[in-house]
Amino acid sequence: MKVIKDYQNNMQVIKKIDNLRVILGKYRKIGKRIALVPTMGYFHAGHLSLIDAIRKKADIVVLSLFVNPMQFGPGEDLVRYPRDFERDERLARERGADIIFYPEACDMYTELFSTYVVTDQLSEVLCGKSRPVHFKGVTTVVAKLFNIVQPDVAVFGRKDVQQAIIIQRMVADLNFPIEIIVVPIVREPDGLAMSSRNIYLSENERKQAPVIQAALQNALETVKNGETSAEKIRQLVQHKIESAALARIEYIEVIRERDLQPVDRIEPGTFIAVAVWFGKTRLIDNLGLLI
Ligand code: PAF
């Protein structure tokens, strides 16, 4: 098969693992660098910024779109997770992706599937406490995607900071020869971090949700003004978020990037991570306090 790359944006949608491997094998043979953008679809500007960030680093951008059942626990939002393939396809095409890999669950997880990738410790803190199977599902599917696509480089968003750190750990521990890029959070004009789940918010919840970012910014200002106590910063964020009547805090933690463990004093590499419920919607956000 002759490999033709149409730079006028002839994006391909590929569903079958074997077909994707054949196509990517040909690109690899002629020296093309391959990038992977793993997603669960329902694109917003945050997803599109991942494509932009990686475009400069590779010749072929593969965007995977797979709502991975393994990373949803019982009672979580797998069934209602927003999906709109036609819209996603158009947005990815307009943004310059080369391939959308859109596999079916039965091809990703055959009946006999029984091998998992687990990153201990890092996956047990923060979101891992309330979502005990989540990161096992993430690392397993991302390891599969890495093996299927064999990218030179892959990109993840900073909003899911724990996920990004776990994946970096997995790549180092299992010697995947893949460069991992983590791109900044993209926010709505009022500061709310973009998330596919924001559409679940009611009008009133949506109005109050930017309190999260306001609280994090407040914390950052306070640190810039000389505060070094992690507990004081934690409390400051807590009080601010509690001022929103509809907010229910799951966690607020001041932790270090290296191992996601809590710190007493703010030091370089410290960031604050939060999970807050508005009604049935769980929002996460984070901010580096001293980079
Ligand atoms: O961040 C996500 O959308 C997902 O967790 C990922 C990395 C695509 C794995 O399913």
XYZ file of C-alpha atoms and ligand atoms in Angstrom:
301
model
C 0.000 0.000 0.000
C 1.312 3.425 -0.935
C 1.228 5.843 1.971
C -0.258 9.141 0.951
C -0.467 11.910 3.489
C -2.889 14.574 2.373
C -1.926 17.720 4.222
C -5.228 19.252 3.102
C -6.700 17.290 5.964
C -7.900 14.004 4.714
C -8.449 12.647 8.185
C -9.180 8.939 8.411
C -11.466 7.226 10.908
C -10.185 3.777 11.770
C -12.028 1.344 13.986
C -9.989 -1.833 13.760
C -6.715 -2.308 15.627
C -5.129 -4.317 12.790
C -5.974 -1.685 10.179
C -4.496 1.047 12.322
C -1.305 -0.958 12.818
C -0.898 -1.480 9.051
C -1.346 2.224 8.283
C 0.919 3.428 11.090
C 3.539 0.803 10.217
C 3.826 2.337 6.759
C 4.213 5.836 8.142
C 6.824 4.619 10.606
C 8.754 2.896 7.815
C 9.160 6.191 5.949
C 10.395 7.902 9.107
C 7.265 9.751 10.196
C 6.954 10.676 13.861
C 3.661 9.571 15.348
C 1.753 11.353 18.097
C -1.116 10.053 20.197
C -3.860 12.139 21.785
C -5.904 9.753 23.955
C -9.454 10.988 24.576
C -12.928 9.860 25.540
C -14.488 12.294 23.077
C -17.070 15.050 23.501
C -14.415 17.560 22.620
C -14.020 21.006 24.086
C -11.261 23.578 23.678
C -9.097 21.638 26.151
C -9.008 18.588 23.871
C -8.287 20.763 20.861
C -5.370 22.376 22.698
C -3.888 18.871 23.059
C -3.917 18.499 19.275
C -2.304 21.924 18.859
C 0.417 21.140 21.394
C 1.387 17.873 19.775
C 1.040 18.921 16.134
C 4.444 20.625 16.327
C 6.064 17.477 17.672
C 4.999 14.897 15.103
C 4.083 14.270 11.477
C 1.036 12.115 12.117
C -1.444 12.928 14.867
C -3.580 9.994 15.963
C -6.470 10.862 18.200
C -8.037 7.933 20.013
C -11.673 8.233 20.976
C -12.836 5.527 23.337
C -15.130 5.854 26.343
C -13.242 3.306 28.363
C -15.673 1.258 30.473
C -12.864 -0.058 32.664
C -12.189 3.324 34.250
C -15.767 3.816 35.436
C -16.688 2.267 38.770
C -20.114 0.828 39.601
C -22.654 3.664 39.843
C -20.425 6.128 37.957
C -21.479 7.934 34.789
C -20.426 5.480 32.045
C -23.908 5.264 30.552
C -24.672 8.973 30.599
C -21.116 10.068 29.664
C -21.671 12.563 26.814
C -21.032 11.265 23.306
C -21.292 12.948 19.893
C -19.042 11.253 17.377
C -20.114 13.317 14.357
C -19.289 16.572 16.106
C -16.006 15.200 17.443
C -15.035 13.972 13.989
C -15.672 17.399 12.485
C -13.754 19.226 15.216
C -10.780 16.870 14.989
C -10.703 17.200 11.204
C -10.870 21.002 11.388
C -8.101 21.018 13.962
C -5.788 18.963 11.776
C -5.804 15.470 13.293
C -4.699 12.831 10.769
C -6.394 9.749 12.158
C -9.186 9.110 14.623
C -8.882 5.687 16.186
C -12.418 4.796 17.256
C -12.381 1.212 18.502
C -15.258 -0.787 19.875
C -15.199 -2.023 23.447
C -15.435 -5.660 22.305
C -12.194 -5.235 20.316
C -10.362 -3.499 23.153
C -11.565 -5.970 25.787
C -12.162 -9.433 24.438
C -14.105 -11.954 26.495
C -10.945 -13.455 27.952
C -9.333 -10.125 28.860
C -7.530 -10.440 32.186
C -4.316 -8.387 32.175
C -4.142 -5.040 33.946
C -1.642 -2.282 34.605
C -1.737 -0.831 38.118
C 0.371 2.014 39.459
C 0.374 1.468 43.222
C 0.238 4.309 45.748
C -0.152 7.152 43.256
C -3.511 5.696 42.268
C -4.705 5.291 45.870
C -4.644 8.969 46.884
C -6.776 11.994 45.864
C -9.361 10.798 43.288
C -8.269 7.195 43.878
C -9.864 7.226 47.343
C -13.394 7.660 46.034
C -12.734 6.026 42.650
C -10.784 2.885 43.591
C -10.866 1.225 40.148
C -10.515 4.360 38.058
C -6.755 4.596 37.588
C -6.356 0.866 36.998
C -8.747 1.345 34.069
C -6.846 4.409 32.861
C -3.374 2.860 33.006
C -4.597 -0.364 31.426
C -6.265 1.365 28.482
C -3.429 3.861 28.001
C -0.872 1.022 28.019
C -2.996 -0.745 25.409
C -3.223 2.413 23.303
C 0.542 2.883 23.589
C 1.084 -0.671 22.346
C -1.467 -0.350 19.551
C -0.314 3.053 18.254
C 3.347 2.921 19.364
C 3.578 6.700 19.344
C 6.802 8.670 19.698
C 4.977 11.215 21.790
C 1.660 11.385 23.651
C -0.158 14.276 25.260
C -2.339 14.624 28.346
C -4.078 17.565 30.014
C -3.006 19.073 33.305
C -6.593 19.198 34.550
C -6.333 15.483 35.272
C -3.033 16.057 37.048
C -3.099 12.794 38.986
C -3.720 10.896 35.765
C -0.827 12.690 34.051
C 1.558 11.921 36.924
C 0.470 8.272 37.033
C 0.994 7.903 33.302
C 4.451 9.478 33.530
C 5.247 6.992 36.318
C 3.938 4.069 34.238
C 5.983 5.145 31.207
C 9.140 5.380 33.316
C 8.518 2.151 35.244
C 7.612 0.044 32.205
C 10.138 1.669 29.841
C 7.687 2.805 27.188
C 9.860 4.722 24.684
C 7.346 7.557 24.562
C 7.723 11.240 25.361
C 4.844 12.474 27.503
C 3.698 16.062 27.201
C 1.356 17.647 29.734
C -0.463 20.777 28.618
C -2.016 23.509 30.793
C -5.660 23.555 31.822
C -7.982 25.384 29.433
C -10.617 27.425 31.237
C -13.950 29.033 30.441
C -13.875 32.867 30.527
C -15.179 32.759 34.133
C -12.373 30.429 35.223
C -14.150 27.051 35.309
C -11.798 24.337 34.027
C -13.134 22.867 30.799
C -14.485 19.353 31.148
C -16.844 17.185 29.136
C -18.792 16.767 32.383
C -19.565 20.509 32.714
C -22.690 19.944 30.626
C -24.202 17.995 33.532
C -24.308 21.187 35.656
C -27.672 22.887 36.195
C -27.859 26.620 35.538
C -27.367 27.459 39.226
C -24.549 24.928 39.673
C -22.819 26.297 36.597
C -23.060 29.833 38.026
C -21.414 28.751 41.276
C -18.784 26.351 39.878
C -16.164 29.075 39.085
C -15.744 29.416 42.871
C -13.234 26.563 42.554
C -10.849 28.526 40.378
C -11.414 31.680 42.448
C -10.407 29.743 45.582
C -7.275 28.350 43.913
C -6.260 31.795 42.665
C -6.799 33.164 46.143
C -4.472 30.479 47.500
C -1.837 31.339 44.923
C -1.993 35.046 45.794
C -1.647 34.210 49.484
C 1.412 32.058 48.816
C 2.893 34.827 46.679
C 2.380 37.149 49.651
C 4.534 34.881 51.790
C 2.251 32.244 53.374
C 4.060 28.893 53.605
C 1.693 26.824 55.766
C -0.044 24.152 53.682
C -2.830 23.808 56.246
C -3.605 27.538 56.197
C -3.785 27.440 52.407
C -6.015 24.362 52.526
C -8.392 26.090 54.950
C -8.481 29.231 52.862
C -9.547 27.224 49.810
C -12.081 25.295 51.884
C -13.747 28.465 53.232
C -13.938 30.041 49.825
C -15.455 26.957 48.182
C -17.892 26.509 51.072
C -19.172 30.014 50.371
C -20.921 28.517 47.318
C -24.154 27.039 48.664
C -24.304 24.201 46.130
C -20.685 23.041 46.521
C -19.885 19.803 48.386
C -16.160 19.290 48.899
C -14.767 15.774 48.375
C -11.145 16.704 48.972
C -8.786 19.647 49.094
C -5.160 18.624 49.328
C -1.869 20.469 49.256
C 0.572 17.965 47.869
C 3.875 17.558 46.122
C 4.134 16.593 42.482
C 6.725 13.854 42.974
C 4.590 11.343 44.904
C 1.284 13.152 45.465
C 1.851 13.127 49.229
C 0.640 15.994 51.448
C 3.188 18.600 52.533
C 3.342 20.783 55.660
C 5.157 23.670 54.008
C 4.680 25.070 50.526
C 7.835 24.317 48.567
C 8.733 24.130 44.852
C 6.631 21.444 43.179
C 3.708 21.921 45.582
C 0.243 22.137 44.135
C -3.267 22.208 45.425
C -5.782 19.703 44.089
C -9.516 19.672 44.693
C -12.562 17.575 43.906
C -15.902 19.289 44.454
C -19.413 18.074 43.798
C -22.154 20.276 42.437
C -25.290 18.159 42.618
C -24.488 14.928 40.790
C -21.468 16.396 39.011
C -17.961 15.901 40.311
C -15.479 18.575 39.231
C -11.712 18.463 39.710
C -9.173 21.242 39.429
C -5.636 22.048 40.540
C -3.063 24.802 40.580
C 0.702 24.867 41.058
C 1.593 27.012 44.068
C 5.358 27.229 43.724
C 6.758 25.959 40.462
O -8.432 11.665 30.215
C -9.175 10.896 29.569
O -10.014 11.301 28.769
C -9.052 9.398 29.786
O -8.810 9.099 31.111
C -8.018 8.718 28.869
C -6.601 9.216 29.168
C -8.366 8.993 27.418
C -8.033 7.211 29.085
O -9.280 6.671 28.809
